Structure formats: structure tokens, C-alpha cells
Amino acid sequence: MIYGADVSIVLVTIAILFVLTYYKKWGWLWREWLTTVDHKKIGIMYLIAAILMLFRGGVDALLMRTQLIQPNMHFLKAQHYNEIFTTHGTLMILFMAMPFIFAVFNVAVPLQIGARDVAFPYLNAISFWLFFFAAMLLNLSFVIGGSPDAGWMSYPPLSDLPFDMGPGENYYILALQITGIGSIATGINFFVTILKMRAPGMTLMRLPLFCWSVLGACILIIVAFPALTAALALLLIDRIAGGHFFTMLAGGNPMMYINLFWVWGHPEVYIVVLPAFGVFSEVVATFSRKRIFGYTSMVASIMVITVISYLVWAHHFFTMGAGPGVNSFFAVASMIIAIPTGVKVFTWLFTMYAGRVRVPAPMLWTLGFIPNFAIGGATGVMLAAAPADYQYHNSYFLIAHFHQVLIGGTVYGMIAGMYYWWPKMFGHRLNERLAKHAFWWFNIGFYVCFMPQYFLGYMGMTRRIFTYSPGMGWATWNLISSIGAYMMGIGFILIAADIIYSAFYGERDTTGDIWDGRTLEWSLPSPAPHYNFAVIPQVNDRDAWWESKQQRLEGKEVTALQYKSPLRPIHMPKSSGRPFVLSVCFFVAGFGLVFNWYILGILGFLGVGLCLILRSFEFDTDYYIPIDEVQHTEKAYGRLLHGEQ
Amino acid sequence: MRFLRFLPSSKIALVLIPFLLSGCGEQYLLFNTAGPVAKIERNLILTTFVLTAIVVIPVIALMFYIIRRFRDEPNNSAPYRPEWSQSHKLEFFVWGIPVLIICVLGILTVRDTFRLVRPTTSMNGAPLTIQVTSLDWKWLFQYPDQKIATVNYCEIPTNRPVRFILTSDAPMNSFWVPQLGGQEYTMPGMAMRLWLQADKPGNYFGSGANFSGREYAHMKFNVVAKPESDFQQWIKQTKSTAPALTMDGYKNLVQQSVVDKQTYSSFPPGVFEQNIKSEGGMYMKHELKEATD
Ligand code: HEM
Ligand SMILES: [Cu+2]
Ligand SMILES: [Cu+2]
């Protein structure tokens, strides 16, 4: 099967190269995409990469579920199974969920706050390419050398020498390390963007809730990722330089790794779910045609979650010998998170209350999310009760819980966001009929797949076993669970089919405001011109765009959203190929270190250094779009501007 | 009424959960408890389930009600108030109810957390001590007082607290016997403690719960609980009939392999403590002393 995969990878690569050459698209690809610093295009590339990784991770999942259909199956070997669940977990969290949220960050944040780009466009491109080549590095492990096999948490001593000699673990460490640099940069980038680049008049309490959630996620990225960086760096030293940071020998301690890992790991789950909360808030308000209920409560709950989620990491190892005092602290702290989470769910419900609820695809995924999250949050609280967790820990109950919140929260949220902003990205909408089918296959499949896993937990089934014997009563639930997984697979294929179908036949959006939206991005044409706003808007209210529409309806002069200033030349950053080259160098360095080929590693790092030095001597990094060109573009969109009427 | 299509999946779930939680079916090991520790944990599990259900069920019901009542249909007579976005009364409940529930849960959790650190019933006579070592990919049980050892199963007397002292001579693992009570990690160079007790005779399923390499799935064992007299009988018989575990035999066990149940009439003295020390326990003298005596 591995050979099959290898062959298909090679074939797909050749096909892509052929198509690009045949249609003479190389120049286009380089100019328009590989060198772009436009946040909208970077968002689209993140999105494509995330969907591809969702596919790869999904195939992993189906392979595992197939192996578990029956007791004593001989479909995958133990080693193979271990590699698959390790790459599955790693890919899904770091190379699917993270780029997916970054995709919506990039697509929506600058448009929602009335900005022309992110604070550091060049850095944004670097972040993307670092993620992209890190993902390639991890995927390469499947083809060359062998995949990591110590679990996505890679606890030492199992992940340390001599229990794990192969290059797989090195791939894991280096890929995470490289993408981690990109993630920290993105966190800083959007943190600054939201705080510094808001349109005049947009106070923090007028900030769309999605941006608030991104702000929370960015704070968590900035404080949490360095812990992962440190943990991985020390583990790498253990592995390639014979250190003993994480073995008890020579005075090290694996608990140190476990603490560092979860100091990152727990906030990480909130990093990926907070933006989903943000998407739901936007979607619920838009499709209920109503102001969000309890905006202040929402902001407060986001911030409370941001702070508390940083203080609960030890609930991932209640059973590692901490005293009752420590366990009590972390148990209660974890439960407290359920309070703001519960508040959010109620707030979404009250937003729909006394509204006018439409249910197109984005809303469908949002509504599907609510029961999921109610249940997933409840099982989270059940897990947080430390003595109960002595029974749940490492069992299928845990697996069911975190898939319920990660899929039911993050993935549903990102898919909702994808449907919601798709017209804004591509100028056409996705097909509703296909979207509905996709949703129902996925959603019902989800319950069929994961509900049985709670019961398997109660039956004593532990996670990460590649086989089990008959007589435990686990077989029926496992079979049902696998069927659910296939149903979700069908749902995914329908989404992919929708994307392809709609590219050709999807309803075009000529208004720019296809959902009757509330926030600034809907005041722009779809897709937005590359400078976003011809004139930076003046904001006088929350839901600025909705208010201006209301005023227009009432025949008043539109004051909510005024173009105060006349057209001026627009200052934009220049495209650059260097982020791409820099990331290739990182890839080369990482690849060298994976196999302990230090010369290659050093060459790669020299390349990185050279890129940085060249950048620091570069002064000609921006340009102005002349007024004529802006006017021309705006006319083509059929938009008259205040300044030139 | 397209929205009704939401119902099947979540309804099935809602109907099934309480049904299964009622503990029918002895394969639900967590509910089919056989000792006081597991009972405390089960009761906490049930309490948390009920208390969280107080929020979950109304939320889901409310959602269906609201979607139905406020659908965007031309002849919908429900009120439409696009600007209504604040109600201090509602927000008081929105924060208040979760806060209340979490307070109750928090108190119960803390109480039980402290309860499980010590043996849960008063001891008549000394507790039984069993030293457990997770190996690649098997479990070694040593009885320091009886001086016998077993692999992949252990026997315990009923109605007597058992003090398991856990370590590992391989990657870390986790020792879990669901019907007797929760799990605890085994870590090289450390000694961890877990109190369990069986109230009724039986053959209880146990397994390693933390992934530890290729054949981890085969790390299963049984805990056989029998009345004190039968247990003494078993000790006597083991001492007289089983072979001895030599140092070479131990080194052999440490190698990666999957093996069957084994019984030994003796083991090299101090091999458990020695293993902890040589795996790094020498850097944690204080912890080692506390955990092993
Ligand atoms: C409502 C609040 C929540 C509480 C109280 C909670 C509680 C917990 C606890 C106590 C654990 C550890 C269980 C164990 O290892 O034995 C856990 C595991 C986990 N939770 Fe949650 N959780 C909550 C929400 C979430 C959310 C929102 C996400 C993700 C978006 C999430 C993702 C995870 C993951 C991925 C794991 C397992 C990680 C692993 O061991 O591989 N949880 N949760
Ligand atoms: Cu956590
Ligand atoms: Cu420890």
C-alpha cells in the first residue's frame, strides 16, 4: 500500500508539472501566487493546503477505522498502525486545523476591520511558506525513511533514543519546529493588525466578534507556542546530540516534556476553537438578521477563556502522580472554562431568538455545531472531574470527547467560515444542494462514528491499540463507529465535489453582499480588489455595514459608513519571492537534520541566513497604486466613489 | 419542516446515553464495579453526567424550538426585533446557571480527589503490597512480602486494600483495572502508588493504557480476586511448585517480546528498587523513599 501511495504521489506531481508547462502557467503561478504578499491570496493558499491535509488526515483515519472494524483484523500491521495514528494526530492539529484558522484569519480579518492588508504582509508570506514546507517535510516521511510512530504528543522516553532510532521522530520534531516559527509570526502579525490597523471609529467595543476571537487566539499563540518550541528543541538535542533532558538518566525528567507539551497543548485546542466561535458569532447574527445578543458577555467570555485555558494544562496528566492539591486545582480550573463556553452557547441561541432565521450552508454547519459542542463541553467537564478521569484517561471516552469538540467545534466552524466567505474569496457561491447533502452525511456520520466511542470508553477500551480480542463486547460499537467514519468520508467528498462543481457552475455574486451581511467585508465587491478599500471607511457603529444599509433604507443620508477623504494613491507592499526561497532553505535544513546529514543542514541554514541578510539590505519594498488605476478598477466594479461624484 | 432532519442523530444519542449509563450489560466495565474505589469514581461519573445534562438537554431543545419558531418564512407571526441584543436578566441566568453547576461539581470533585489518596476502607490487618513493573510488552508483578512474582496476571485477596507500587523498565505506560478503580502511570525511575480493592471474587480485566510501542495492544493482564484463604493457598502453592525468576530471567523479560502468563516462586531480591535507581531514581531519593515504603 505504501508503494501504491508513493506511485500515486509521483504520478500526481508529474501531472501537475505537465499541466503547468503545457498551459505555460509557470510564470503566472510564480507572479500571482508564489510571490504574493496579498493576504487574500495567502488565505486562499492556506485554505487549499488545509483541505488537502484534511484529506490526507481523513484517509489515515479511515485506514485506522478499517483496521478496527473487527477483533483481530489483519489489515494493518502494528508498526504501520502506530505510524498512521501519529501522523493523523499531528497532521490534523498542526497542518489542518492551524492552516484552516489562518485561512479565515487572512481572508476575513483585514476586510472586517477596514484595513488594506495585515500589519506585516511580508512576514505573512513567510509564515505561510514555512507552514507549507513543514507540511511537505512531514508528508515526505511517508515516502522516505518512515513516519513518526510515538503518538502526536511524542512523550519521551518512547520518543527518545534508544526506543525510537528511526528518522520518523526527527521528521516530527523538525516539521513542527518549522511550522511553529510560522505560527508564532502569524500570531504576532494578527495581534498587531487587530490592535493597530482598525479603520477610524472602530473602537475595540465595535470590533466584530470574529476579530475578537482571533485576538484571543493570537494572544494564546504568542504565549503558548514558545513552550512547544522549547520542548521540541530539547527533545531534538536529546536525540541528535545525546542529551538527557527528558530521560531520568543523568538527572533529566520526562515530566518536564509532558508539562511543556501541554502548556502548549491545552491552549492549542483553544487556539483552534476560538476562531470557530468567532465564525459562529458572525454567521448566527447574519442569518438571524439580528444584532448579536450580549456582545459584552461574548467579549468577556472570549477573554476569560483566553486566560483560563492557559492555566489548566495538567488535566492531561491527572494520573501521573501529582498530589490531590494539584489535581484539585487543575480540575476546578478546567471546569471553570465550561462557564464562559456555556455562556457563548446561550448567547448564540438568544441571537436567533426574535430574529429571522435562514439556514443556508454556513448556518447549517453552525446549527450542527451547537448540539455537538453542548455534548462535547459536557464530556469535557466530566473528564475534568479528576477522580473520574482516572477511569477515562487514555480511553476511547477521551477520543470521543476531543473529536467532538475539535471536529464539532473547529472543523464545523472552519467549514461554516469557508461557505460563508467563499463568495468573498472567489466571487461565486457554493452549491446549496450539494452543501446540504454533504452536511447531512458528515453530521450524521459524525454521531454514528463518535457516540459509540463514549460507550467503548465505558467498556474499558484504551486508545491507540491496533487490535483487540473478541469477548470484550467491543466489536459491535467498533463496527458502527467505522461505518460512521465512512459516512463522514462521503460528506467530505461531497464538499470537494461542491468546490469543483461550483467553480464552473456556481451562482456568481455580483452584489458583493450575498448574505445581506453586517460587517465591513460585505461592503466590498466580491472578490475584493487587491487594495481592499479604495478609501478607508469611517466607522460609527458595531455592524457598520448593516447600519449604513438601514439608514439608506430609511432614506437618510448614510452617515454610518462614510468615505470621508477623497481618493489618494494607495500604498502597497511589493511581491517577493524571498519568503518562498527562505522556506525552501528551511526545508533543506530540516531534511538534512532528519537524517543527521549535517552538511546539508548547515547549507540550508546558510541559505536562511543569506535570505535574512539580503532582506535587511532591501529598501525598495513598496509602491503606490496611482489614483487613475484605482478609479478605473472601482468603475469596473460599478462603484461610484464619494470623492469623484 | 426540514429542520426536523436534525433530530435523528441527536435524538438517538440522547435516548441511548441514559439507557447505557444505567449500567445494564456487564461489559460496561466502568459501571460494573467490584470495589470501593471504582464505586466512588462511578458515582462521580454519574453525578457529573446528570449535572451536565441539566444544561445540555435544554440547550438542544431550545435550539430546535428557536429555529422552528423564528424561521425566515413569509407568514411567520413570531416577533422580529432586529435590534434586541441586551437583557441583563437573561444574562444573569446565562452566567448564573453554569456558575452554580460548576460550584457543585467542583466541590464534589475536590472531595473525591482527596478521598482516593488513601485506602478507601479502614484496614483490618496490613494492606497487600504489589510492585508492578511495565515491560516491553508485558506486566511483571512482584509480591515483596510473599516473595513471589507473576507475569501478565496477579492474584489479590478480596476485602483488603491493595497497594500497587508502579514503575517501568521500558517506556512509560499506565496501569488500569477499570472494575477496581482508575489508572496510574508507570514511569521509569519513579515509583507511583495506586490503592485498589476488590469486594467480590472475580477475574478482572486490566490493560496498559498509555501507548508504549509496537506491541502495546497486547499488554493485557488479569487481576484475580479470591477470598483471603484461597489467596493464601495460592501463595503456598506458588512457592512450592513454580520455578524461580533468576536475574537472567528478569533480563530476558526486559527484552521486547510478547509472552503468556507466568508464575515464579521467587525473584532476585531488590530487583524492583534496583531498576528504579538505575533508571534515574537515584536523582530522586526523597521521592523514591516516600513511594516505596
Ligand atoms: C468545555 C470545556 C472543556 C473541558 C472542561 C475539557 C476538559 C478536558 C480534559 C480534562 C481532558 C483530558 C482528559 C484526559 O486526557 O484524560 C481533555 C482532553 C482533550 N480535550 Fe478537552 N475540554 C474542554 C473543551 C475542549 C475543547 C474546546 C477542545 C478543542 C477544540 C478540547 C480538546 C481536547 C483534546 C484534543 C484532548 C485530548 C488530547 C490528547 O490527549 O490527545 N477540549 N479535555
Ligand atoms: Cu486540555
Ligand atoms: Cu513521573
Short mmCIF file of C-alpha atoms in Angstrom, two decimals, chain A residues 78-79 82 85-86 149-151 153 155-158 163 248-255 258 288-297 300-301 304 316-325 327-328 331-332 335-336 338-340 342-347 349-350 352-359 364 367-368 370-371 374-375 378 381-382 384-395 436 439-440 443-444 447 451 455-469 471-474 477 518 542 546-547 550, chain B residues 2-10 13-14 16-17 20-21 27-31 33 37-38 40-42 44-45 48-49 52-53 55-56 58-60 62-67 69-73 76-87 90-91 93-95 97-99 102 105-114 116-117 136 169-172 174 176-185 187-190 192 194 205 207-218 220 256 278-284:
data_model
loop_
_atom_site.label_atom_id
_atom_site.label_comp_id
_atom_site.label_asym_id
_atom_site.label_seq_id
_atom_site.Cartn_x
_atom_site.Cartn_y
_atom_site.Cartn_z
CA ALA A 78 1.17 -2.79 14.40
CA GLN A 79 4.05 -0.61 13.25
CA ASN A 82 1.25 3.38 15.04
CA PHE A 85 -2.26 7.44 14.19
CA THR A 86 0.79 9.52 14.93
CA ASP A 149 5.33 6.44 15.49
CA ALA A 150 5.34 7.69 19.10
CA GLY A 151 1.98 9.42 19.12
CA MET A 153 2.33 14.01 21.80
CA TYR A 155 6.23 11.52 25.08
CA PRO A 156 9.77 10.58 25.97
CA PRO A 157 11.25 8.15 26.75
CA LEU A 158 9.33 6.42 23.96
CA PHE A 163 13.42 3.41 21.89
CA MET A 248 15.70 10.23 34.18
CA LEU A 249 19.23 9.15 33.42
CA ALA A 250 21.77 11.86 34.15
CA GLY A 251 19.14 13.80 36.04
CA GLY A 252 16.66 14.63 33.30
CA ASN A 253 12.94 14.19 33.66
CA PRO A 254 10.23 13.22 31.19
CA MET A 255 7.67 15.11 33.29
CA ILE A 258 4.95 16.49 29.42
CA SER A 288 -30.82 35.66 12.01
CA ARG A 289 -30.82 39.21 10.58
CA LYS A 290 -30.23 40.44 14.06
CA ARG A 291 -27.65 42.06 16.25
CA ILE A 292 -25.59 39.60 18.26
CA PHE A 293 -27.09 39.11 21.71
CA GLY A 294 -24.93 40.00 24.69
CA TYR A 295 -21.91 41.35 22.82
CA THR A 296 -20.19 42.31 26.06
CA SER A 297 -20.75 38.85 27.51
CA ALA A 300 -15.80 38.80 28.24
CA SER A 301 -16.15 35.07 27.69
CA VAL A 304 -11.87 34.64 30.19
CA HIS A 316 -3.93 15.98 30.72
CA PHE A 317 -2.00 14.00 33.29
CA PHE A 318 -4.02 13.75 36.45
CA THR A 319 -2.75 10.19 36.74
CA MET A 320 0.94 10.96 36.72
CA GLY A 321 1.37 11.13 40.44
CA ALA A 322 0.60 14.73 41.30
CA GLY A 323 -0.85 15.23 44.78
CA PRO A 324 -4.54 15.80 45.46
CA GLY A 325 -3.99 19.53 45.91
CA ASN A 327 -5.15 17.72 40.88
CA SER A 328 -7.95 19.62 42.61
CA ALA A 331 -9.74 20.00 37.95
CA VAL A 332 -11.62 23.06 39.17
CA MET A 335 -14.34 23.10 34.89
CA ILE A 336 -14.42 26.87 35.11
CA ALA A 338 -17.11 25.44 30.83
CA ILE A 339 -18.80 28.56 32.24
CA PRO A 340 -17.81 31.04 29.52
CA GLY A 342 -21.81 27.70 28.18
CA VAL A 343 -22.44 31.43 28.11
CA LYS A 344 -21.45 31.53 24.46
CA VAL A 345 -23.83 28.77 23.51
CA PHE A 346 -26.73 30.53 25.23
CA THR A 347 -25.75 33.78 23.57
CA LEU A 349 -29.33 30.88 20.92
CA PHE A 350 -30.63 34.23 22.12
CA MET A 352 -31.53 33.68 16.95
CA TYR A 353 -34.38 34.44 19.31
CA ALA A 354 -36.71 37.07 17.84
CA GLY A 355 -34.69 37.03 14.65
CA ARG A 356 -35.47 35.73 11.19
CA VAL A 357 -33.51 32.53 10.80
CA ARG A 358 -32.35 31.42 7.36
CA VAL A 359 -30.46 28.16 7.06
CA LEU A 364 -26.40 24.68 8.75
CA LEU A 367 -26.57 24.79 13.94
CA GLY A 368 -24.94 21.38 13.62
CA ILE A 370 -24.42 23.58 18.80
CA PRO A 371 -25.55 20.11 19.95
CA ALA A 374 -23.05 21.11 24.18
CA ILE A 375 -22.26 17.41 24.42
CA ALA A 378 -20.28 18.35 28.96
CA VAL A 381 -16.44 18.70 32.34
CA MET A 382 -16.88 15.00 33.06
CA ALA A 384 -12.16 17.37 34.31
CA ALA A 385 -13.50 15.69 37.44
CA ALA A 386 -10.10 14.30 38.35
CA PRO A 387 -11.15 11.04 40.06
CA ALA A 388 -13.46 10.26 37.15
CA ASP A 389 -10.61 10.97 34.77
CA TYR A 390 -8.69 8.17 36.44
CA GLN A 391 -11.15 5.98 34.58
CA TYR A 392 -11.47 7.95 31.35
CA HIS A 393 -7.89 8.86 30.74
CA ASN A 394 -6.38 7.21 27.66
CA SER A 395 -9.67 5.52 26.92
CA LYS A 436 -26.87 20.16 2.27
CA PHE A 439 -23.62 18.35 5.74
CA TRP A 440 -26.07 15.56 6.49
CA ASN A 443 -23.12 15.29 10.61
CA ILE A 444 -25.00 12.03 10.93
CA TYR A 447 -22.60 10.88 15.60
CA MET A 451 -21.05 8.36 20.04
CA PHE A 455 -19.51 3.62 25.21
CA LEU A 456 -16.28 1.90 24.23
CA GLY A 457 -14.57 4.02 26.84
CA TYR A 458 -17.04 2.81 29.43
CA MET A 459 -16.25 -0.71 28.32
CA GLY A 460 -12.58 -0.23 29.07
CA MET A 461 -11.21 0.09 25.55
CA THR A 462 -7.93 2.01 25.52
CA ARG A 463 -6.81 4.33 22.77
CA ARG A 464 -4.03 3.52 20.29
CA ILE A 465 -4.47 -0.24 20.27
CA PHE A 466 -4.21 -1.64 16.77
CA THR A 467 -6.15 -4.77 17.59
CA TYR A 468 -8.35 -6.26 20.27
CA SER A 469 -9.69 -9.66 21.10
CA GLY A 471 -15.15 -11.33 24.11
CA MET A 472 -14.89 -7.78 25.40
CA GLY A 473 -18.08 -6.75 23.66
CA TRP A 474 -16.24 -4.03 21.75
CA TRP A 477 -19.58 -0.50 18.63
CA ARG A 518 -23.46 43.14 8.68
CA ARG A 542 -20.94 47.98 15.59
CA TRP A 546 -25.72 46.80 8.39
CA GLU A 547 -26.28 50.20 9.96
CA GLN A 550 -30.58 50.54 7.44
CA ARG B 2 -36.66 20.42 7.01
CA PHE B 3 -35.04 21.32 10.29
CA LEU B 4 -36.54 18.21 11.81
CA ARG B 5 -33.87 16.34 9.98
CA PHE B 6 -31.54 17.41 12.75
CA LEU B 7 -33.39 15.15 15.04
CA PRO B 8 -32.45 11.58 14.25
CA SER B 9 -28.80 11.69 15.16
CA SER B 10 -29.02 13.71 18.32
CA ALA B 13 -27.74 9.82 21.19
CA LEU B 14 -29.92 11.30 23.88
CA LEU B 16 -29.09 5.86 24.24
CA ILE B 17 -26.87 7.57 26.76
CA LEU B 20 -26.42 2.62 28.61
CA LEU B 21 -25.36 4.52 31.65
CA GLN B 27 -19.44 -5.34 29.54
CA TYR B 28 -19.62 -1.73 30.64
CA LEU B 29 -16.72 -2.26 32.97
CA LEU B 30 -16.77 1.21 34.45
CA PHE B 31 -20.27 0.64 35.79
CA THR B 33 -17.70 -2.08 39.64
CA VAL B 37 -12.50 2.90 44.57
CA ALA B 38 -14.29 2.13 41.36
CA ILE B 40 -16.58 6.30 44.18
CA GLU B 41 -15.41 7.00 40.66
CA ARG B 42 -18.58 5.61 39.14
CA LEU B 44 -18.83 10.82 40.46
CA ILE B 45 -19.20 9.89 36.81
CA THR B 48 -21.29 14.77 36.57
CA PHE B 49 -23.38 13.20 33.86
CA THR B 52 -24.14 18.48 32.87
CA ALA B 53 -27.26 17.04 31.31
CA VAL B 55 -27.56 22.23 30.68
CA VAL B 56 -27.10 20.06 27.60
CA PRO B 58 -32.37 22.27 27.48
CA VAL B 59 -29.79 23.82 25.16
CA ILE B 60 -30.50 21.31 22.42
CA LEU B 62 -34.14 25.31 22.98
CA MET B 63 -32.21 25.32 19.76
CA PHE B 64 -34.81 23.28 17.92
CA TYR B 65 -37.58 25.39 19.36
CA ILE B 66 -35.96 28.65 18.33
CA ILE B 67 -35.13 27.57 14.80
CA ARG B 69 -40.29 29.49 15.87
CA PHE B 70 -38.16 32.10 14.14
CA ARG B 71 -37.67 30.63 10.69
CA ASP B 72 -37.49 33.23 7.98
CA GLU B 73 -40.78 32.38 6.32
CA ASN B 76 -44.19 33.64 10.32
CA SER B 77 -46.00 35.61 13.00
CA ALA B 78 -43.25 35.41 15.60
CA PRO B 79 -41.90 38.78 16.75
CA TYR B 80 -38.91 40.17 14.88
CA ARG B 81 -36.74 42.55 16.88
CA PRO B 82 -33.50 43.05 14.95
CA GLU B 83 -32.08 45.49 17.48
CA TRP B 84 -32.81 43.48 20.62
CA SER B 85 -29.41 42.49 21.89
CA GLN B 86 -29.26 43.04 25.58
CA SER B 87 -31.10 41.78 28.62
CA LEU B 90 -31.22 36.85 30.78
CA GLU B 91 -27.52 37.42 31.03
CA PHE B 93 -29.11 33.45 34.20
CA VAL B 94 -26.76 32.75 31.32
CA TRP B 95 -23.80 33.23 33.64
CA ILE B 97 -26.66 28.66 35.93
CA PRO B 98 -23.29 27.40 34.71
CA VAL B 99 -21.58 29.01 37.70
CA ILE B 102 -19.70 24.17 38.31
CA LEU B 105 -19.27 19.81 40.63
CA GLY B 106 -16.11 21.45 41.85
CA ILE B 107 -16.86 20.69 45.47
CA LEU B 108 -17.71 17.06 44.78
CA THR B 109 -14.59 16.65 42.67
CA VAL B 110 -12.27 18.06 45.26
CA ARG B 111 -13.84 15.89 47.94
CA ASP B 112 -13.31 12.71 45.92
CA THR B 113 -9.85 13.70 44.80
CA PHE B 114 -8.73 13.82 48.41
CA LEU B 116 -8.76 8.49 46.82
CA VAL B 117 -5.27 9.26 48.04
CA ASP B 136 8.10 -4.18 26.69
CA ASP B 169 11.65 -0.76 32.90
CA ALA B 170 10.58 0.33 29.42
CA PRO B 171 8.80 3.43 28.06
CA MET B 172 6.13 4.70 30.41
CA SER B 174 -0.36 3.25 32.57
CA TRP B 176 -5.56 0.28 34.56
CA VAL B 177 -8.08 -2.15 36.04
CA PRO B 178 -11.42 -0.49 35.26
CA GLN B 179 -13.61 -2.60 37.53
CA LEU B 180 -11.43 -1.96 40.56
CA GLY B 181 -10.67 1.73 40.00
CA GLY B 182 -8.79 4.19 37.85
CA GLN B 183 -5.37 4.08 36.36
CA GLU B 184 -1.97 5.46 37.28
CA TYR B 185 1.15 5.88 35.14
CA MET B 187 7.33 5.69 34.72
CA PRO B 188 10.96 4.63 34.59
CA GLY B 189 12.98 5.86 37.53
CA MET B 190 9.87 6.71 39.55
CA MET B 192 3.92 5.75 41.82
CA LEU B 194 -2.34 3.31 43.44
CA PHE B 205 -9.64 -7.19 33.01
CA SER B 207 -4.52 -3.33 30.48
CA GLY B 208 -1.79 -0.87 29.80
CA ALA B 209 -3.45 2.40 28.92
CA ASN B 210 -0.58 4.52 27.67
CA PHE B 211 0.93 3.82 24.29
CA SER B 212 4.36 2.27 24.62
CA GLY B 213 5.46 0.99 21.27
CA ARG B 214 4.80 -1.65 18.68
CA GLU B 215 3.03 -4.44 20.57
CA TYR B 216 1.41 -2.19 23.11
CA ALA B 217 -2.01 -3.57 22.21
CA HIS B 218 -1.00 -6.89 23.74
CA LYS B 220 -3.24 -7.01 28.91
CA GLN B 256 10.99 -6.71 23.75
CA SER B 278 19.33 2.66 37.79
CA GLU B 279 16.69 4.28 35.63
CA GLY B 280 17.34 7.60 37.28
CA GLY B 281 15.65 7.14 40.65
CA MET B 282 18.97 7.87 42.29
CA TYR B 283 18.34 11.52 41.47
CA MET B 284 15.06 11.48 43.36
#
